[in-house]
Short mmCIF file of C-alpha atoms in Angstrom, two decimals:
data_model
loop_
_atom_site.label_atom_id
_atom_site.label_comp_id
_atom_site.label_asym_id
_atom_site.label_seq_id
_atom_site.Cartn_x
_atom_site.Cartn_y
_atom_site.Cartn_z
CA UNK A 1 23.21 52.94 -29.31
CA UNK A 2 21.41 56.27 -29.29
CA UNK A 3 17.87 56.10 -27.95
CA UNK A 4 15.63 59.06 -28.88
CA UNK A 5 14.04 60.65 -25.81
CA UNK A 6 10.25 61.03 -25.44
CA UNK A 7 9.90 59.58 -28.93
CA UNK A 8 6.34 58.24 -28.61
CA UNK A 9 5.15 61.31 -26.78
CA UNK A 10 6.53 63.70 -29.37
CA UNK A 11 5.02 61.67 -32.24
CA UNK A 12 1.63 61.67 -30.55
CA UNK A 13 1.74 65.46 -30.24
CA UNK A 14 3.02 66.08 -33.77
CA UNK A 15 0.51 63.64 -35.36
CA UNK A 16 2.42 62.98 -38.64
CA UNK A 17 0.16 61.47 -41.31
CA UNK A 18 0.79 59.81 -44.68
CA UNK A 19 1.70 62.40 -47.29
CA UNK A 20 2.61 65.08 -44.73
CA UNK A 21 5.67 67.34 -44.96
CA UNK A 22 7.81 67.54 -41.78
CA UNK A 23 11.07 69.08 -40.63
CA UNK A 24 13.34 67.39 -38.10
CA UNK A 25 15.62 70.20 -37.00
CA UNK A 26 17.94 67.99 -35.02
CA UNK A 27 18.74 64.88 -37.08
CA UNK A 28 21.40 63.51 -34.70
CA UNK A 29 21.51 59.73 -34.85
CA UNK A 30 18.20 59.65 -36.72
CA UNK A 31 15.88 58.16 -34.12
CA UNK A 32 13.07 60.67 -34.41
CA UNK A 33 13.69 60.97 -38.18
CA UNK A 34 12.97 57.27 -38.66
CA UNK A 35 9.80 57.40 -36.59
CA UNK A 36 8.44 60.38 -38.60
CA UNK A 37 9.32 58.74 -41.94
CA UNK A 38 7.38 55.64 -40.97
CA UNK A 39 4.26 57.72 -40.43
CA UNK A 40 4.42 59.98 -43.47
CA UNK A 41 5.11 57.08 -45.90
CA UNK A 42 4.69 56.35 -48.68
CA UNK A 43 4.64 59.84 -50.29
CA UNK A 44 5.47 62.27 -47.48
CA UNK A 45 8.45 64.65 -47.36
CA UNK A 46 10.91 65.05 -44.51
CA UNK A 47 13.71 67.61 -44.24
CA UNK A 48 16.31 66.58 -41.64
CA UNK A 49 18.81 69.20 -40.50
CA UNK A 50 21.95 68.98 -38.36
CA UNK A 51 24.90 71.26 -37.63
CA UNK A 52 27.15 68.24 -37.12
CA UNK A 53 28.76 67.13 -40.39
CA UNK A 54 29.56 63.69 -38.86
CA UNK A 55 25.90 63.12 -38.09
CA UNK A 56 24.92 64.26 -41.55
CA UNK A 57 27.33 61.89 -43.33
CA UNK A 58 26.30 58.96 -41.11
CA UNK A 59 22.61 59.69 -41.80
CA UNK A 60 23.16 59.80 -45.54
CA UNK A 61 24.45 56.22 -45.32
CA UNK A 62 21.85 55.04 -42.80
CA UNK A 63 18.87 56.43 -44.78
CA UNK A 64 20.19 55.64 -48.29
CA UNK A 65 17.40 53.06 -48.84
CA UNK A 66 14.67 54.75 -46.80
CA UNK A 67 11.25 55.16 -48.38
CA UNK A 68 10.44 57.99 -48.57
CA UNK A 69 14.08 59.19 -48.45
CA UNK A 70 14.64 62.21 -46.19
CA UNK A 71 16.29 65.34 -47.55
CA UNK A 72 19.33 65.61 -45.26
CA UNK A 73 20.74 69.12 -44.83
CA UNK A 74 23.97 70.24 -43.16
CA UNK A 75 23.00 73.52 -41.57
CA UNK A 76 21.97 75.43 -38.45
CA UNK A 77 18.30 75.35 -37.50
CA UNK A 78 18.48 79.03 -36.61
CA UNK A 79 18.21 79.39 -40.42
CA UNK A 80 15.27 76.99 -40.59
CA UNK A 81 12.98 78.99 -42.86
CA UNK A 82 15.76 79.62 -45.40
CA UNK A 83 16.99 76.00 -45.28
CA UNK A 84 13.49 74.68 -45.79
CA UNK A 85 12.84 76.98 -48.77
CA UNK A 86 16.20 76.02 -50.33
CA UNK A 87 15.09 72.37 -50.00
CA UNK A 88 11.83 73.19 -51.81
CA UNK A 89 9.57 73.35 -48.77
CA UNK A 90 7.44 76.47 -48.31
CA UNK A 91 5.02 75.04 -45.75
CA UNK A 92 5.22 72.17 -43.29
CA UNK A 93 2.75 70.14 -41.24
CA UNK A 94 5.12 69.99 -38.31
CA UNK A 95 8.59 70.78 -36.91
CA UNK A 96 10.50 68.88 -34.24
CA UNK A 97 13.47 70.09 -32.18
CA UNK A 98 15.35 67.61 -29.92
CA UNK A 99 17.94 69.85 -28.21
CA UNK A 100 19.98 67.13 -26.54
CA UNK A 101 23.41 65.83 -27.57
CA UNK A 102 23.40 62.47 -29.32
CA UNK A 103 25.19 59.46 -27.89
CA UNK A 104 27.77 59.49 -30.72
CA UNK A 105 28.71 63.08 -29.85
CA UNK A 106 29.03 62.34 -26.16
CA UNK A 107 30.95 59.11 -26.63
CA UNK A 108 33.56 60.48 -29.05
CA UNK A 109 36.35 61.91 -26.88
CA UNK A 110 37.68 63.91 -29.83
CA UNK A 111 34.50 66.09 -29.75
CA UNK A 112 35.29 67.28 -26.22
CA UNK A 113 31.68 67.30 -25.01
CA UNK A 114 32.17 64.91 -22.08
CA UNK A 115 34.41 64.94 -19.05
CA UNK A 116 34.17 61.15 -18.73
CA UNK A 117 36.71 60.59 -21.49
CA UNK A 118 39.81 62.71 -21.98
CA UNK A 119 39.84 64.71 -25.19
CA UNK A 120 40.54 68.15 -26.65
CA UNK A 121 38.55 71.17 -25.51
CA UNK A 122 36.41 71.53 -28.60
CA UNK A 123 32.64 71.22 -28.01
CA UNK A 124 31.68 72.57 -31.41
CA UNK A 125 28.59 70.97 -32.94
CA UNK A 126 29.66 72.34 -36.31
CA UNK A 127 33.46 72.00 -36.53
CA UNK A 128 33.66 74.59 -39.30
CA UNK A 129 32.81 77.36 -36.81
CA UNK A 130 35.82 79.25 -35.37
CA UNK A 131 35.29 79.37 -31.58
CA UNK A 132 36.28 76.31 -29.51
CA UNK A 133 35.93 75.54 -25.81
CA UNK A 134 39.69 75.88 -25.46
CA UNK A 135 39.47 79.52 -26.54
CA UNK A 136 36.63 80.24 -24.12
CA UNK A 137 38.40 78.53 -21.19
CA UNK A 138 41.84 80.00 -21.83
CA UNK A 139 41.14 83.46 -23.23
CA UNK A 140 38.03 84.93 -21.56
CA UNK A 141 38.69 87.31 -18.67
CA UNK A 142 37.88 85.70 -15.29
CA UNK A 143 34.81 87.84 -14.72
CA UNK A 144 33.33 87.05 -18.12
CA UNK A 145 34.02 83.36 -17.69
CA UNK A 146 32.31 83.38 -14.30
CA UNK A 147 29.33 85.22 -15.75
CA UNK A 148 28.70 82.74 -18.53
CA UNK A 149 29.12 79.76 -16.20
CA UNK A 150 26.62 81.33 -13.77
CA UNK A 151 24.18 82.40 -16.50
CA UNK A 152 24.22 79.36 -18.78
CA UNK A 153 25.21 76.64 -16.25
CA UNK A 154 23.24 78.06 -13.30
CA UNK A 155 26.29 77.16 -11.25
CA UNK A 156 26.33 78.72 -7.78
CA UNK A 157 30.09 78.24 -7.54
CA UNK A 158 30.75 79.99 -10.85
CA UNK A 159 33.16 82.62 -9.45
CA UNK A 160 35.36 79.96 -7.77
CA UNK A 161 35.28 77.77 -10.87
CA UNK A 162 36.42 80.67 -13.06
CA UNK A 163 39.15 81.56 -10.55
CA UNK A 164 40.49 78.00 -10.49
CA UNK A 165 40.35 77.71 -14.26
CA UNK A 166 42.26 80.94 -14.74
CA UNK A 167 45.02 79.94 -12.29
CA UNK A 168 45.49 76.63 -14.08
CA UNK A 169 45.71 78.07 -17.60
CA UNK A 170 46.44 76.91 -20.19
CA UNK A 171 43.95 74.01 -19.96
CA UNK A 172 44.28 71.66 -22.91
CA UNK A 173 41.89 68.75 -22.25
CA UNK A 174 38.46 67.90 -20.90
CA UNK A 175 39.99 66.11 -17.93
CA UNK A 176 42.06 69.14 -17.04
CA UNK A 177 38.94 71.32 -17.12
CA UNK A 178 36.95 68.82 -15.09
CA UNK A 179 39.77 68.60 -12.53
CA UNK A 180 39.77 72.41 -12.14
CA UNK A 181 36.02 72.39 -11.51
CA UNK A 182 36.33 69.48 -9.04
CA UNK A 183 38.99 71.40 -7.10
CA UNK A 184 36.94 74.65 -7.11
CA UNK A 185 33.72 73.21 -5.67
CA UNK A 186 33.98 72.01 -2.04
CA UNK A 187 33.33 68.27 -1.89
CA UNK A 188 30.53 68.82 0.66
CA UNK A 189 28.73 70.88 -2.00
CA UNK A 190 29.12 68.38 -4.85
CA UNK A 191 25.70 67.51 -6.29
CA UNK A 192 24.49 63.93 -5.56
CA UNK A 193 22.91 63.25 -8.96
CA UNK A 194 25.39 64.74 -11.43
CA UNK A 195 29.13 65.16 -11.81
CA UNK A 196 30.33 68.47 -10.31
CA UNK A 197 31.65 69.59 -13.70
CA UNK A 198 28.34 69.04 -15.52
CA UNK A 199 27.03 72.59 -15.23
CA UNK A 200 30.31 74.14 -16.25
CA UNK A 201 30.68 71.92 -19.31
CA UNK A 202 27.06 72.63 -20.22
CA UNK A 203 27.56 76.39 -19.95
CA UNK A 204 30.73 76.41 -22.09
CA UNK A 205 29.11 74.17 -24.72
CA UNK A 206 26.04 76.43 -24.90
CA UNK A 207 28.26 79.45 -25.27
CA UNK A 208 30.49 77.94 -27.94
CA UNK A 209 27.42 76.97 -30.02
CA UNK A 210 25.19 79.97 -29.12
CA UNK A 211 22.45 77.45 -28.35
CA UNK A 212 19.90 79.88 -26.90
CA UNK A 213 20.23 82.31 -29.78
CA UNK A 214 19.94 79.41 -32.21
CA UNK A 215 16.81 78.10 -30.46
CA UNK A 216 15.06 81.47 -30.62
CA UNK A 217 15.89 81.77 -34.33
CA UNK A 218 14.67 78.22 -34.93
CA UNK A 219 11.40 78.81 -33.18
CA UNK A 220 10.76 81.91 -35.27
CA UNK A 221 11.61 79.97 -38.43
CA UNK A 222 9.19 77.23 -37.40
CA UNK A 223 6.43 79.76 -36.90
CA UNK A 224 7.12 81.02 -40.42
CA UNK A 225 6.88 77.66 -42.21
CA UNK A 226 4.36 75.65 -40.21
CA UNK A 227 0.95 75.92 -41.85
CA UNK A 228 -2.33 76.42 -39.89
CA UNK A 229 -3.17 73.22 -38.00
CA UNK A 230 0.50 72.15 -38.10
CA UNK A 231 2.49 71.62 -34.93
CA UNK A 232 5.78 72.50 -33.31
CA UNK A 233 7.33 70.21 -30.72
CA UNK A 234 10.50 70.90 -28.65
CA UNK A 235 12.37 68.52 -26.41
CA UNK A 236 14.72 70.41 -24.12
CA UNK A 237 17.22 69.29 -21.46
CA UNK A 238 18.08 72.59 -19.76
CA UNK A 239 15.90 74.91 -17.69
CA UNK A 240 16.95 77.93 -19.73
CA UNK A 241 15.92 76.21 -22.98
CA UNK A 242 12.61 75.09 -21.52
CA UNK A 243 11.98 78.60 -20.19
CA UNK A 244 12.67 80.11 -23.58
CA UNK A 245 10.30 77.64 -25.34
CA UNK A 246 7.55 78.18 -22.74
CA UNK A 247 7.79 81.95 -23.01
CA UNK A 248 7.84 81.88 -26.87
CA UNK A 249 4.72 79.68 -26.97
CA UNK A 250 2.87 81.76 -24.37
CA UNK A 251 3.65 85.06 -26.09
CA UNK A 252 2.57 83.73 -29.48
CA UNK A 253 -0.63 82.38 -28.00
CA UNK A 254 -1.65 85.76 -26.50
CA UNK A 255 -4.21 88.12 -27.96
CA UNK A 256 -2.45 91.26 -26.73
CA UNK A 257 1.09 92.05 -25.60
CA UNK A 258 0.39 95.50 -24.19
CA UNK A 259 1.13 96.19 -20.49
CA UNK A 260 -1.84 95.17 -18.30
CA UNK A 261 -2.29 98.73 -17.02
CA UNK A 262 -2.74 100.06 -20.57
CA UNK A 263 -6.51 100.63 -21.12
CA UNK A 264 -6.53 100.21 -24.94
CA UNK A 265 -4.56 97.69 -27.00
CA UNK A 266 -2.09 99.36 -29.41
CA UNK A 267 0.14 96.38 -30.23
CA UNK A 268 -2.30 94.79 -32.69
CA UNK A 269 -0.77 91.39 -31.85
CA UNK A 270 -2.85 88.36 -32.78
CA UNK A 271 -2.29 84.85 -31.48
CA UNK A 272 -0.44 82.56 -33.93
CA UNK A 273 -0.19 79.48 -31.68
CA UNK A 274 -2.37 77.36 -29.41
CA UNK A 275 -0.38 75.78 -26.60
CA UNK A 276 -0.93 72.00 -26.40
CA UNK A 277 1.09 71.31 -23.23
CA UNK A 278 0.14 73.41 -20.23
CA UNK A 279 2.90 71.64 -18.37
CA UNK A 280 5.91 69.99 -20.02
CA UNK A 281 5.66 66.28 -20.75
CA UNK A 282 8.29 64.34 -18.75
CA UNK A 283 9.78 60.93 -19.44
CA UNK A 284 8.23 57.99 -17.65
CA UNK A 285 10.02 56.21 -14.79
CA UNK A 286 10.52 53.31 -17.18
CA UNK A 287 12.19 55.50 -19.75
CA UNK A 288 14.49 57.10 -17.18
CA UNK A 289 15.47 53.63 -15.85
CA UNK A 290 16.29 52.47 -19.35
CA UNK A 291 17.92 55.73 -20.49
CA UNK A 292 19.22 57.82 -17.56
CA UNK A 293 20.12 60.72 -19.96
CA UNK A 294 16.39 61.29 -20.42
CA UNK A 295 15.84 62.36 -16.78
CA UNK A 296 16.02 66.11 -17.46
CA UNK A 297 14.01 66.08 -20.71
CA UNK A 298 11.00 68.32 -21.12
CA UNK A 299 8.64 68.26 -24.10
CA UNK A 300 6.41 71.18 -25.05
CA UNK A 301 4.19 71.52 -28.16
CA UNK A 302 1.98 74.11 -29.80
CA UNK A 303 -0.39 74.19 -32.82
CA UNK A 304 -0.25 76.86 -35.50
CA UNK A 305 -3.45 78.89 -35.79
#
């Protein structure tokens, strides 16, 4: 069963009210969607978006009798503003992003997201897109592969991992990739809290799905459709994602973007957000104990001015 992370905390920050219009950019297994629907009932409007066609089809069945019924959209939240307009929503009271993988995605070996079960090297959230993890692993030059594992996985052994991957090509399955990473990283350097292949899998998945580019586009779309007084909340699970969200909120909350040494402002920037979380909200010890996948979650929120 999929348990939505930081669910109560995100709802408290978003403050959905009866009759409100909301957008859930990451429908997934529908946990946050259901909570928002309960609070905007009976006559609110919710747009729920997901790149994963499997999640979309499952949600259409799960929410068939919901009141109010969500408008479920198969799409990429990098196109948030366009998708919302096409669904008839010009302005929203709030937008939620939950950037983690859902349990159904992780537990289906055919999706290739997890090294715990053997499956094909896929990792696509939207399986209509052309680039798979197998292509990244087997076709990228060693230096490029090392660079993306270092940049997106923050893996200190990226060069060795890439070298071991290249020498074992072609790799066809998640277990083969995990075994290459395990062999590359000296056992004495294996992390104590995660599997040694975690960072490499994360980096390849983020590259396949252009997750940082999508997040930046989604945040700009949210800024476009959230009305004054409305709120944006983002739950991230990766330091690069959290850093991007923090920077975006801080920049949009500033009065001026000119260099500090410049005596007169020429940028004419005006703040569009008020940051609600000076520090990210973290899951409680109780939540982590009940759902270990929540341990790396960070929640940030901002209000539209």
